[in-house]
Amino acid sequence: MVAMTKRVKTLDVIFNDPSKTFYCSGEKVAGKIIVEVTQATRVLSMRVVGVGCAKVHYTKGKQRCRQETEYLKYEEVVFLDDQPIDADGSVMLRPCNTYEYRFGFELPQEGQLVSSYKGKFGSIQYFVKASMERPGQPALECKRTFEVEEPLDVCTPDLLSPTGGTKEKKVTCMFIPDGQVSLSAKIDRRGFCEGEDICINAKFENTCSRIVVPKAAITAKHIYQANGRTKVFHQKLSSVRGNHIISGMCDAWQGKTIRVPKIKPSMLGCNIIRVEYALMIYVHIPGSEKLILELPLVIGTAGLGSRTNSISSQDGSVSNSSLSWVSLRMPSVPPSYCDLEQPLTPLLDDFDGDDSPIFITTPAFQFQPPPVYTEVDEAYNGKPQMLQVC
């Protein structure tokens, strides 16, 4: 933000490395304050303040909830190099010159900062503010924000260990028991980074009379705390779905993948704002509440780097699934409907947020046409003659 008045043409904060995307704990934030004036201007002092704070603000009922937590507070008075200073410490700035006040300070060590954040009901911001004090006039201010990203390594033994669970739900129809739906799922670790694939192994069983659909989604939960109250905001980030399961049937996912989208790392160190992620594996049951199993995830900034391997495995699976199973004879093993590229026919209303209705695939056996054949006329001059039949 550049500040300007009739006397002051430019007052701006410039960092030494404007291309730097973010800072980490312990790094130095350095730069300069650029000042240009249109008339001779006396400056009493130039003060630089580094600020980092978390703010939560929302309305619950008729009550306005607000709370702040400070993570950075730095302040110093900076001076010009090789510039004469009067007895009172002031300096005279003249037009047609560009003046530079240099500053620099170190961010607190690891564990004392949290990453920058901007959400629906709160934010965590860091900025440098310059304040120019002049005699007989209000102070002139400008500020420039910078991003902080605290490293979060997911290659710890706790986050590399597998996790899973089992859930089941009894289904009723007009208070009459109608069987149950159950699922069990497992993933090989809890820690992931942006762009990595989560491999899901799961089993689903449907003994009720309805057609159910298994699904999985990566969700985010933003938790805001202020004035002793808590506000929670949920987000569905990405999802995948499986085949429908009719009554009395089972289905299994063997390494079904869902990719971690471009998201901010988990935020666990702030006492008024938290961002938590989870893999939600659930079954859509028409006319009843979903059966949901949540497996907690931690999204970090440094991980296993498995994106290349996951892409290679996906390419291999695509090439295998594209092989045609249709031949001149009925196959001994019925084909999987999910491998056929056929027109989709709506089966039932299964709209769920960003999902589309469920579809059933109608297979079509594409047998080859019979070969062109001929008939023999043996009565023609005692010699066979070939007659083509159209």
mmCIF file of C-alpha atoms in Angstrom:
data_model
loop_
_atom_site.group_PDB
_atom_site.id
_atom_site.type_symbol
_atom_site.label_atom_id
_atom_site.label_comp_id
_atom_site.label_asym_id
_atom_site.label_seq_id
_atom_site.Cartn_x
_atom_site.Cartn_y
_atom_site.Cartn_z
ATOM 1 C CA MET A 1 0.000 0.000 0.000
ATOM 2 C CA VAL A 2 1.511 3.291 -1.136
ATOM 3 C CA ALA A 3 0.650 6.415 0.852
ATOM 4 C CA MET A 4 0.534 9.836 -0.855
ATOM 5 C CA THR A 5 -0.359 13.424 0.124
ATOM 6 C CA LYS A 6 0.224 16.842 -1.419
ATOM 7 C CA ARG A 7 3.631 17.058 0.216
ATOM 8 C CA VAL A 8 4.588 13.383 0.199
ATOM 9 C CA LYS A 9 4.642 11.848 -3.268
ATOM 10 C CA THR A 10 5.608 8.305 -2.232
ATOM 11 C CA LEU A 11 5.742 6.344 1.002
ATOM 12 C CA ASP A 12 6.130 2.643 0.324
ATOM 13 C CA VAL A 13 7.540 -0.544 1.870
ATOM 14 C CA ILE A 14 9.671 -2.693 -0.444
ATOM 15 C CA PHE A 15 11.127 -6.067 0.552
ATOM 16 C CA ASN A 16 14.647 -6.973 -0.520
ATOM 17 C CA ASP A 17 13.328 -10.022 -2.382
ATOM 18 C CA PRO A 18 9.911 -9.104 -3.821
ATOM 19 C CA SER A 19 9.686 -12.485 -5.585
ATOM 20 C CA LYS A 20 9.884 -14.443 -2.320
ATOM 21 C CA THR A 21 6.625 -16.369 -1.932
ATOM 22 C CA PHE A 22 6.684 -16.914 1.832
ATOM 23 C CA TYR A 23 8.879 -16.766 4.936
ATOM 24 C CA CYS A 24 9.496 -19.401 7.607
ATOM 25 C CA SER A 25 10.274 -19.105 11.305
ATOM 26 C CA GLY A 26 13.800 -17.877 12.024
ATOM 27 C CA GLU A 27 14.209 -16.175 8.617
ATOM 28 C CA LYS A 28 14.987 -12.488 8.254
ATOM 29 C CA VAL A 29 12.454 -10.049 6.849
ATOM 30 C CA ALA A 30 14.388 -7.121 5.371
ATOM 31 C CA GLY A 31 13.676 -4.256 3.050
ATOM 32 C CA LYS A 32 13.489 -0.501 2.727
ATOM 33 C CA ILE A 33 11.017 2.346 2.998
ATOM 34 C CA ILE A 34 10.979 4.581 -0.081
ATOM 35 C CA VAL A 35 10.106 8.256 0.451
ATOM 36 C CA GLU A 36 9.664 10.978 -2.172
ATOM 37 C CA VAL A 37 8.333 14.466 -1.452
ATOM 38 C CA THR A 38 7.058 17.311 -3.645
ATOM 39 C CA GLN A 39 7.907 20.022 -1.106
ATOM 40 C CA ALA A 40 10.505 20.338 1.613
ATOM 41 C CA THR A 41 9.192 18.203 4.462
ATOM 42 C CA ARG A 42 10.551 17.770 7.964
ATOM 43 C CA VAL A 43 10.331 14.221 9.321
ATOM 44 C CA LEU A 44 10.534 13.745 13.083
ATOM 45 C CA SER A 45 10.951 9.956 12.933
ATOM 46 C CA MET A 46 10.343 6.906 10.764
ATOM 47 C CA ARG A 47 8.982 3.961 12.705
ATOM 48 C CA VAL A 48 8.799 0.375 11.377
ATOM 49 C CA VAL A 49 6.465 -2.190 12.940
ATOM 50 C CA GLY A 50 6.283 -5.894 12.121
ATOM 51 C CA VAL A 51 2.930 -7.396 13.063
ATOM 52 C CA GLY A 52 1.457 -10.897 12.935
ATOM 53 C CA CYS A 53 -1.891 -11.722 14.476
ATOM 54 C CA ALA A 54 -4.826 -14.108 14.216
ATOM 55 C CA LYS A 55 -8.327 -12.625 14.200
ATOM 56 C CA VAL A 56 -11.704 -14.323 14.504
ATOM 57 C CA HIS A 57 -14.926 -12.435 13.894
ATOM 58 C CA TYR A 58 -18.433 -13.778 13.388
ATOM 59 C CA THR A 59 -21.988 -13.292 14.579
ATOM 60 C CA LYS A 60 -23.827 -16.005 16.487
ATOM 61 C CA GLY A 61 -27.422 -15.084 17.092
ATOM 62 C CA LYS A 62 -27.376 -11.487 18.274
ATOM 63 C CA GLN A 63 -23.897 -11.712 19.764
ATOM 64 C CA ARG A 64 -20.812 -10.541 17.897
ATOM 65 C CA CYS A 65 -17.834 -12.748 18.646
ATOM 66 C CA ARG A 66 -14.334 -11.325 18.208
ATOM 67 C CA GLN A 67 -10.945 -12.490 19.426
ATOM 68 C CA GLU A 68 -7.302 -11.846 18.529
ATOM 69 C CA THR A 69 -3.997 -13.578 19.214
ATOM 70 C CA GLU A 70 -0.617 -11.968 18.544
ATOM 71 C CA TYR A 71 2.259 -13.979 17.054
ATOM 72 C CA LEU A 72 4.673 -11.224 15.995
ATOM 73 C CA LYS A 73 5.393 -7.786 17.391
ATOM 74 C CA TYR A 74 8.526 -5.959 16.278
ATOM 75 C CA GLU A 75 9.142 -2.225 16.366
ATOM 76 C CA GLU A 76 12.146 0.005 15.673
ATOM 77 C CA VAL A 77 13.001 3.544 14.589
ATOM 78 C CA VAL A 78 15.053 3.641 11.388
ATOM 79 C CA PHE A 79 17.293 6.402 10.043
ATOM 80 C CA LEU A 80 18.683 7.581 6.736
ATOM 81 C CA ASP A 81 22.284 6.861 5.829
ATOM 82 C CA ASP A 82 24.620 9.866 5.410
ATOM 83 C CA GLN A 83 21.832 12.333 6.089
ATOM 84 C CA PRO A 84 22.354 15.262 8.494
ATOM 85 C CA ILE A 85 20.151 15.036 11.577
ATOM 86 C CA ASP A 86 19.032 18.090 13.528
ATOM 87 C CA ALA A 87 19.394 18.405 17.278
ATOM 88 C CA ASP A 88 15.828 17.221 17.870
ATOM 89 C CA GLY A 89 16.470 14.093 15.786
ATOM 90 C CA SER A 90 14.437 15.277 12.799
ATOM 91 C CA VAL A 91 15.585 15.372 9.185
ATOM 92 C CA MET A 92 14.640 17.602 6.271
ATOM 93 C CA LEU A 93 13.585 15.836 3.074
ATOM 94 C CA ARG A 94 13.727 17.789 -0.178
ATOM 95 C CA PRO A 95 12.027 17.230 -3.522
ATOM 96 C CA CYS A 96 13.716 15.617 -6.548
ATOM 97 C CA ASN A 97 15.376 13.069 -4.236
ATOM 98 C CA THR A 98 14.516 9.500 -3.318
ATOM 99 C CA TYR A 99 15.165 8.565 0.302
ATOM 100 C CA GLU A 100 15.581 5.008 1.577
ATOM 101 C CA TYR A 101 15.128 3.897 5.178
ATOM 102 C CA ARG A 102 16.402 0.333 5.613
ATOM 103 C CA PHE A 103 14.995 -2.165 8.105
ATOM 104 C CA GLY A 104 15.383 -5.837 8.993
ATOM 105 C CA PHE A 105 14.259 -8.215 11.711
ATOM 106 C CA GLU A 106 14.161 -11.961 12.334
ATOM 107 C CA LEU A 107 10.958 -13.928 12.707
ATOM 108 C CA PRO A 108 10.482 -15.941 15.911
ATOM 109 C CA GLN A 109 11.825 -19.485 16.030
ATOM 110 C CA GLU A 110 9.876 -22.603 15.116
ATOM 111 C CA GLY A 111 6.860 -23.253 17.299
ATOM 112 C CA GLN A 112 6.154 -19.567 17.919
ATOM 113 C CA LEU A 113 4.564 -18.783 14.539
ATOM 114 C CA VAL A 114 1.617 -20.171 12.586
ATOM 115 C CA SER A 115 1.062 -20.073 8.835
ATOM 116 C CA SER A 116 -0.813 -17.291 7.082
ATOM 117 C CA TYR A 117 -4.508 -17.989 6.626
ATOM 118 C CA LYS A 118 -7.628 -16.351 5.231
ATOM 119 C CA GLY A 119 -10.992 -17.974 5.897
ATOM 120 C CA LYS A 120 -14.685 -17.306 6.104
ATOM 121 C CA PHE A 121 -14.720 -16.179 9.741
ATOM 122 C CA GLY A 122 -11.105 -15.339 10.490
ATOM 123 C CA SER A 123 -7.585 -14.724 9.225
ATOM 124 C CA ILE A 124 -3.914 -14.843 10.189
ATOM 125 C CA GLN A 125 -1.960 -11.984 8.638
ATOM 126 C CA TYR A 126 1.610 -10.705 8.752
ATOM 127 C CA PHE A 127 2.672 -7.254 7.581
ATOM 128 C CA VAL A 128 5.267 -4.534 7.889
ATOM 129 C CA LYS A 129 3.933 -1.049 8.611
ATOM 130 C CA ALA A 130 5.882 2.178 8.195
ATOM 131 C CA SER A 131 4.797 5.291 10.093
ATOM 132 C CA MET A 132 6.235 8.725 9.219
ATOM 133 C CA GLU A 133 5.806 11.334 11.935
ATOM 134 C CA ARG A 134 5.788 15.027 10.957
ATOM 135 C CA PRO A 135 5.513 18.144 13.154
ATOM 136 C CA GLY A 136 1.975 19.482 13.499
ATOM 137 C CA GLN A 137 0.473 16.813 11.223
ATOM 138 C CA PRO A 138 -0.945 13.327 11.696
ATOM 139 C CA ALA A 139 1.402 10.435 11.076
ATOM 140 C CA LEU A 140 1.430 9.076 7.547
ATOM 141 C CA GLU A 141 1.331 5.274 7.321
ATOM 142 C CA CYS A 142 1.699 2.530 4.762
ATOM 143 C CA LYS A 143 1.999 -1.254 5.069
ATOM 144 C CA ARG A 144 2.821 -4.330 3.026
ATOM 145 C CA THR A 145 1.813 -7.887 3.871
ATOM 146 C CA PHE A 146 3.965 -10.996 3.587
ATOM 147 C CA GLU A 147 3.133 -14.699 3.794
ATOM 148 C CA VAL A 148 4.370 -17.122 6.455
ATOM 149 C CA GLU A 149 4.292 -20.875 5.925
ATOM 150 C CA GLU A 150 5.462 -23.059 8.766
ATOM 151 C CA PRO A 151 6.942 -26.408 7.640
ATOM 152 C CA LEU A 152 4.877 -29.485 8.455
ATOM 153 C CA ASP A 153 6.633 -32.789 7.808
ATOM 154 C CA VAL A 154 4.320 -35.772 7.322
ATOM 155 C CA CYS A 155 7.178 -38.304 7.273
ATOM 156 C CA THR A 156 6.918 -38.968 10.998
ATOM 157 C CA PRO A 157 6.263 -42.474 12.359
ATOM 158 C CA ASP A 158 2.835 -41.447 13.619
ATOM 159 C CA LEU A 159 1.693 -40.065 10.257
ATOM 160 C CA LEU A 160 3.227 -42.940 8.270
ATOM 161 C CA SER A 161 1.267 -45.594 10.166
ATOM 162 C CA PRO A 162 -1.917 -47.043 8.593
ATOM 163 C CA THR A 163 -5.378 -46.158 9.847
ATOM 164 C CA GLY A 164 -8.850 -47.524 9.242
ATOM 165 C CA GLY A 165 -12.184 -48.408 10.758
ATOM 166 C CA THR A 166 -15.517 -50.184 10.444
ATOM 167 C CA LYS A 167 -19.074 -48.845 10.486
ATOM 168 C CA GLU A 168 -22.527 -50.377 10.014
ATOM 169 C CA LYS A 169 -26.062 -49.054 9.950
ATOM 170 C CA LYS A 170 -29.403 -50.779 10.368
ATOM 171 C CA VAL A 171 -31.964 -49.605 7.831
ATOM 172 C CA THR A 172 -35.696 -49.411 8.515
ATOM 173 C CA CYS A 173 -38.750 -48.756 6.361
ATOM 174 C CA MET A 174 -41.764 -47.357 8.201
ATOM 175 C CA PHE A 175 -40.207 -48.596 11.474
ATOM 176 C CA ILE A 176 -39.851 -52.104 9.996
ATOM 177 C CA PRO A 177 -36.316 -53.557 9.895
ATOM 178 C CA ASP A 178 -34.942 -53.590 6.340
ATOM 179 C CA GLY A 179 -31.487 -55.114 6.704
ATOM 180 C CA GLN A 180 -28.267 -53.209 7.164
ATOM 181 C CA VAL A 181 -25.355 -51.595 5.322
ATOM 182 C CA SER A 182 -21.770 -51.987 6.502
ATOM 183 C CA LEU A 183 -18.352 -50.769 5.418
ATOM 184 C CA SER A 184 -14.767 -51.253 6.498
ATOM 185 C CA ALA A 185 -11.909 -49.174 5.073
ATOM 186 C CA LYS A 186 -8.185 -48.677 5.507
ATOM 187 C CA ILE A 187 -5.483 -46.336 4.180
ATOM 188 C CA ASP A 188 -1.745 -46.950 4.459
ATOM 189 C CA ARG A 189 -0.884 -43.619 6.169
ATOM 190 C CA ARG A 190 -2.391 -40.398 7.553
ATOM 191 C CA GLY A 191 0.074 -37.807 6.258
ATOM 192 C CA PHE A 192 -0.096 -36.504 2.691
ATOM 193 C CA CYS A 193 0.908 -33.484 0.615
ATOM 194 C CA GLU A 194 -0.735 -31.620 -2.219
ATOM 195 C CA GLY A 195 -0.876 -33.690 -5.419
ATOM 196 C CA GLU A 196 -0.394 -37.081 -3.755
ATOM 197 C CA ASP A 197 -2.845 -39.962 -4.190
ATOM 198 C CA ILE A 198 -4.604 -41.607 -1.267
ATOM 199 C CA CYS A 199 -5.074 -45.346 -1.889
ATOM 200 C CA ILE A 200 -8.248 -46.710 -0.310
ATOM 201 C CA ASN A 201 -8.913 -50.358 0.439
ATOM 202 C CA ALA A 202 -12.530 -50.874 1.453
ATOM 203 C CA LYS A 203 -15.317 -53.453 1.598
ATOM 204 C CA PHE A 204 -19.034 -52.687 1.396
ATOM 205 C CA GLU A 205 -21.981 -54.974 2.120
ATOM 206 C CA ASN A 206 -25.646 -54.273 1.426
ATOM 207 C CA THR A 207 -28.321 -56.509 2.943
ATOM 208 C CA CYS A 208 -31.154 -53.981 2.775
ATOM 209 C CA SER A 209 -33.688 -53.816 -0.063
ATOM 210 C CA ARG A 210 -32.322 -50.591 -1.570
ATOM 211 C CA ILE A 211 -29.591 -49.775 -4.067
ATOM 212 C CA VAL A 212 -26.717 -48.041 -2.273
ATOM 213 C CA VAL A 213 -23.660 -46.210 -3.582
ATOM 214 C CA PRO A 214 -20.216 -46.083 -1.927
ATOM 215 C CA LYS A 215 -18.299 -42.812 -2.124
ATOM 216 C CA ALA A 216 -15.231 -41.104 -0.706
ATOM 217 C CA ALA A 217 -14.359 -37.433 -0.266
ATOM 218 C CA ILE A 218 -11.602 -35.253 1.170
ATOM 219 C CA THR A 219 -13.138 -32.741 3.546
ATOM 220 C CA ALA A 220 -11.850 -29.731 5.467
ATOM 221 C CA LYS A 221 -13.070 -28.488 8.821
ATOM 222 C CA HIS A 222 -12.342 -24.875 9.795
ATOM 223 C CA ILE A 223 -12.766 -24.264 13.528
ATOM 224 C CA TYR A 224 -13.040 -20.703 14.881
ATOM 225 C CA GLN A 225 -13.092 -19.876 18.593
ATOM 226 C CA ALA A 226 -14.019 -16.504 20.084
ATOM 227 C CA ASN A 227 -15.512 -15.379 23.404
ATOM 228 C CA GLY A 228 -15.808 -18.974 24.580
ATOM 229 C CA ARG A 229 -17.898 -19.939 21.540
ATOM 230 C CA THR A 230 -16.991 -22.150 18.601
ATOM 231 C CA LYS A 231 -17.905 -21.797 14.944
ATOM 232 C CA VAL A 232 -17.267 -24.705 12.541
ATOM 233 C CA PHE A 233 -17.235 -24.430 8.749
ATOM 234 C CA HIS A 234 -17.110 -27.597 6.607
ATOM 235 C CA GLN A 235 -15.861 -27.924 3.034
ATOM 236 C CA LYS A 236 -15.989 -30.822 0.567
ATOM 237 C CA LEU A 237 -12.843 -30.569 -1.558
ATOM 238 C CA SER A 238 -12.812 -33.580 -3.913
ATOM 239 C CA SER A 239 -14.677 -36.869 -4.231
ATOM 240 C CA VAL A 240 -14.830 -40.219 -6.001
ATOM 241 C CA ARG A 241 -17.589 -42.782 -6.226
ATOM 242 C CA GLY A 242 -17.922 -46.511 -6.739
ATOM 243 C CA ASN A 243 -20.420 -48.773 -8.462
ATOM 244 C CA HIS A 244 -23.954 -49.131 -7.133
ATOM 245 C CA ILE A 245 -24.566 -52.137 -4.878
ATOM 246 C CA ILE A 246 -27.893 -53.902 -5.169
ATOM 247 C CA SER A 247 -29.622 -55.759 -2.362
ATOM 248 C CA GLY A 248 -27.754 -58.789 -1.040
ATOM 249 C CA MET A 249 -24.483 -57.904 -2.802
ATOM 250 C CA CYS A 250 -21.005 -56.763 -1.752
ATOM 251 C CA ASP A 251 -18.332 -54.629 -3.365
ATOM 252 C CA ALA A 252 -14.658 -53.956 -2.673
ATOM 253 C CA TRP A 253 -12.182 -51.180 -3.459
ATOM 254 C CA GLN A 254 -8.645 -52.413 -4.012
ATOM 255 C CA GLY A 255 -6.383 -49.363 -4.085
ATOM 256 C CA LYS A 256 -9.014 -46.917 -5.308
ATOM 257 C CA THR A 257 -7.340 -43.503 -5.420
ATOM 258 C CA ILE A 258 -8.383 -39.957 -4.643
ATOM 259 C CA ARG A 259 -5.914 -37.120 -5.225
ATOM 260 C CA VAL A 260 -5.190 -34.431 -2.651
ATOM 261 C CA PRO A 261 -6.122 -31.127 -4.370
ATOM 262 C CA LYS A 262 -4.294 -27.823 -4.095
ATOM 263 C CA ILE A 263 -4.941 -26.877 -0.474
ATOM 264 C CA LYS A 264 -3.209 -25.213 2.439
ATOM 265 C CA PRO A 265 -1.430 -27.458 4.956
ATOM 266 C CA SER A 266 -3.198 -28.450 8.151
ATOM 267 C CA MET A 267 -3.213 -25.689 10.765
ATOM 268 C CA LEU A 268 -2.882 -27.151 14.240
ATOM 269 C CA GLY A 269 -0.793 -24.619 16.181
ATOM 270 C CA CYS A 270 -3.195 -21.681 16.496
ATOM 271 C CA ASN A 271 -5.373 -21.521 19.606
ATOM 272 C CA ILE A 272 -8.318 -19.707 17.962
ATOM 273 C CA ILE A 273 -8.202 -21.030 14.359
ATOM 274 C CA ARG A 274 -7.696 -24.663 13.336
ATOM 275 C CA VAL A 275 -7.894 -26.326 9.931
ATOM 276 C CA GLU A 276 -8.309 -30.106 9.985
ATOM 277 C CA TYR A 277 -8.706 -32.541 7.081
ATOM 278 C CA ALA A 278 -10.301 -35.968 6.839
ATOM 279 C CA LEU A 279 -10.990 -38.707 4.326
ATOM 280 C CA MET A 280 -14.711 -39.388 4.524
ATOM 281 C CA ILE A 281 -15.760 -42.802 3.207
ATOM 282 C CA TYR A 282 -19.525 -43.103 3.125
ATOM 283 C CA VAL A 283 -22.452 -44.962 1.608
ATOM 284 C CA HIS A 284 -25.437 -43.140 0.124
ATOM 285 C CA ILE A 285 -28.658 -44.919 1.178
ATOM 286 C CA PRO A 286 -31.838 -43.659 -0.549
ATOM 287 C CA GLY A 287 -34.428 -42.574 1.993
ATOM 288 C CA SER A 288 -32.009 -42.816 4.924
ATOM 289 C CA GLU A 289 -29.026 -41.028 6.431
ATOM 290 C CA LYS A 290 -25.593 -41.793 5.028
ATOM 291 C CA LEU A 291 -23.304 -44.345 6.625
ATOM 292 C CA ILE A 292 -20.104 -42.368 7.263
ATOM 293 C CA LEU A 293 -16.588 -43.363 8.308
ATOM 294 C CA GLU A 294 -14.094 -40.516 8.804
ATOM 295 C CA LEU A 295 -10.347 -41.123 8.771
ATOM 296 C CA PRO A 296 -8.291 -38.079 9.924
ATOM 297 C CA LEU A 297 -5.652 -36.707 7.552
ATOM 298 C CA VAL A 298 -2.729 -34.335 8.063
ATOM 299 C CA ILE A 299 -1.773 -32.276 5.005
ATOM 300 C CA GLY A 300 1.844 -31.164 5.177
ATOM 301 C CA THR A 301 4.454 -29.181 3.282
ATOM 302 C CA ALA A 302 6.998 -32.005 2.985
ATOM 303 C CA GLY A 303 6.172 -35.633 2.293
ATOM 304 C CA LEU A 304 7.010 -38.766 0.375
ATOM 305 C CA GLY A 305 6.794 -37.231 -3.099
ATOM 306 C CA SER A 306 4.721 -40.119 -4.435
ATOM 307 C CA ARG A 307 2.894 -38.119 -7.066
ATOM 308 C CA THR A 308 5.015 -39.419 -9.957
ATOM 309 C CA ASN A 309 4.515 -43.017 -8.888
ATOM 310 C CA SER A 310 0.793 -42.553 -8.458
ATOM 311 C CA ILE A 311 0.465 -41.036 -11.923
ATOM 312 C CA SER A 312 2.383 -43.950 -13.441
ATOM 313 C CA SER A 313 0.148 -46.457 -11.690
ATOM 314 C CA GLN A 314 -2.938 -44.605 -12.874
ATOM 315 C CA ASP A 315 -1.723 -44.663 -16.481
ATOM 316 C CA GLY A 316 -1.144 -48.397 -16.215
ATOM 317 C CA SER A 317 -4.606 -49.036 -14.850
ATOM 318 C CA VAL A 318 -6.194 -46.950 -17.595
ATOM 319 C CA SER A 319 -4.403 -48.858 -20.335
ATOM 320 C CA ASN A 320 -5.462 -52.201 -18.846
ATOM 321 C CA SER A 321 -9.083 -51.188 -18.414
ATOM 322 C CA SER A 322 -9.277 -49.996 -22.021
ATOM 323 C CA LEU A 323 -8.670 -53.524 -23.393
ATOM 324 C CA SER A 324 -11.759 -54.835 -25.144
ATOM 325 C CA TRP A 325 -13.362 -57.950 -23.670
ATOM 326 C CA VAL A 326 -15.832 -58.410 -26.530
ATOM 327 C CA SER A 327 -15.198 -61.432 -28.760
ATOM 328 C CA LEU A 328 -17.178 -63.726 -31.023
ATOM 329 C CA ARG A 329 -18.064 -65.967 -28.095
ATOM 330 C CA MET A 330 -19.692 -65.135 -24.813
ATOM 331 C CA PRO A 331 -16.873 -64.623 -22.270
ATOM 332 C CA SER A 332 -16.586 -67.204 -19.516
ATOM 333 C CA VAL A 333 -16.443 -64.454 -16.873
ATOM 334 C CA PRO A 334 -19.081 -61.691 -17.088
ATOM 335 C CA PRO A 335 -17.512 -58.305 -17.858
ATOM 336 C CA SER A 336 -17.439 -55.469 -15.377
ATOM 337 C CA TYR A 337 -19.909 -52.731 -16.268
ATOM 338 C CA CYS A 338 -17.473 -50.039 -15.173
ATOM 339 C CA ASP A 339 -15.101 -51.008 -18.032
ATOM 340 C CA LEU A 340 -17.622 -50.334 -20.803
ATOM 341 C CA GLU A 341 -17.925 -46.992 -22.523
ATOM 342 C CA GLN A 342 -21.665 -47.117 -23.153
ATOM 343 C CA PRO A 343 -24.456 -44.525 -22.848
ATOM 344 C CA LEU A 344 -25.459 -43.973 -19.237
ATOM 345 C CA THR A 345 -29.047 -44.380 -18.089
ATOM 346 C CA PRO A 346 -30.205 -42.684 -14.856
ATOM 347 C CA LEU A 347 -31.003 -45.310 -12.241
ATOM 348 C CA LEU A 348 -32.124 -43.331 -9.213
ATOM 349 C CA ASP A 349 -31.915 -39.885 -7.671
ATOM 350 C CA ASP A 350 -28.521 -39.851 -5.941
ATOM 351 C CA PHE A 351 -27.668 -36.174 -6.017
ATOM 352 C CA ASP A 352 -25.194 -35.374 -3.257
ATOM 353 C CA GLY A 353 -23.706 -31.900 -3.255
ATOM 354 C CA ASP A 354 -21.313 -31.670 -6.186
ATOM 355 C CA ASP A 355 -21.993 -35.262 -7.268
ATOM 356 C CA SER A 356 -24.153 -36.223 -10.195
ATOM 357 C CA PRO A 357 -27.051 -38.740 -10.091
ATOM 358 C CA ILE A 358 -26.165 -42.398 -10.130
ATOM 359 C CA PHE A 359 -26.139 -44.128 -13.494
ATOM 360 C CA ILE A 360 -26.297 -47.722 -14.601
ATOM 361 C CA THR A 361 -24.337 -48.825 -17.646
ATOM 362 C CA THR A 362 -26.236 -50.802 -20.265
ATOM 363 C CA PRO A 363 -23.877 -53.229 -22.026
ATOM 364 C CA ALA A 364 -24.135 -53.901 -25.722
ATOM 365 C CA PHE A 365 -22.557 -57.018 -27.217
ATOM 366 C CA GLN A 366 -20.899 -55.919 -30.436
ATOM 367 C CA PHE A 367 -20.657 -59.192 -32.377
ATOM 368 C CA GLN A 368 -18.974 -59.010 -35.757
ATOM 369 C CA PRO A 369 -21.279 -59.330 -38.835
ATOM 370 C CA PRO A 370 -21.338 -62.750 -40.540
ATOM 371 C CA PRO A 371 -18.887 -63.194 -43.440
ATOM 372 C CA VAL A 372 -20.028 -62.840 -47.048
ATOM 373 C CA TYR A 373 -21.024 -66.318 -48.283
ATOM 374 C CA THR A 374 -21.774 -68.016 -51.645
ATOM 375 C CA GLU A 375 -23.973 -70.811 -52.959
ATOM 376 C CA VAL A 376 -23.121 -73.484 -55.576
ATOM 377 C CA ASP A 377 -25.410 -74.308 -58.521
ATOM 378 C CA GLU A 378 -24.498 -77.890 -59.489
ATOM 379 C CA ALA A 379 -26.997 -78.156 -62.390
ATOM 380 C CA TYR A 380 -25.255 -75.640 -64.651
ATOM 381 C CA ASN A 381 -23.425 -77.586 -67.441
ATOM 382 C CA GLY A 382 -22.414 -80.128 -64.893
ATOM 383 C CA LYS A 383 -19.907 -77.668 -63.483
ATOM 384 C CA PRO A 384 -20.260 -75.765 -60.268
ATOM 385 C CA GLN A 385 -20.741 -72.021 -60.561
ATOM 386 C CA MET A 386 -20.244 -69.500 -57.797
ATOM 387 C CA LEU A 387 -23.228 -67.222 -57.302
ATOM 388 C CA GLN A 388 -22.827 -64.285 -54.925
ATOM 389 C CA VAL A 389 -25.837 -63.617 -52.783
ATOM 390 C CA CYS A 390 -26.426 -59.957 -51.962
#
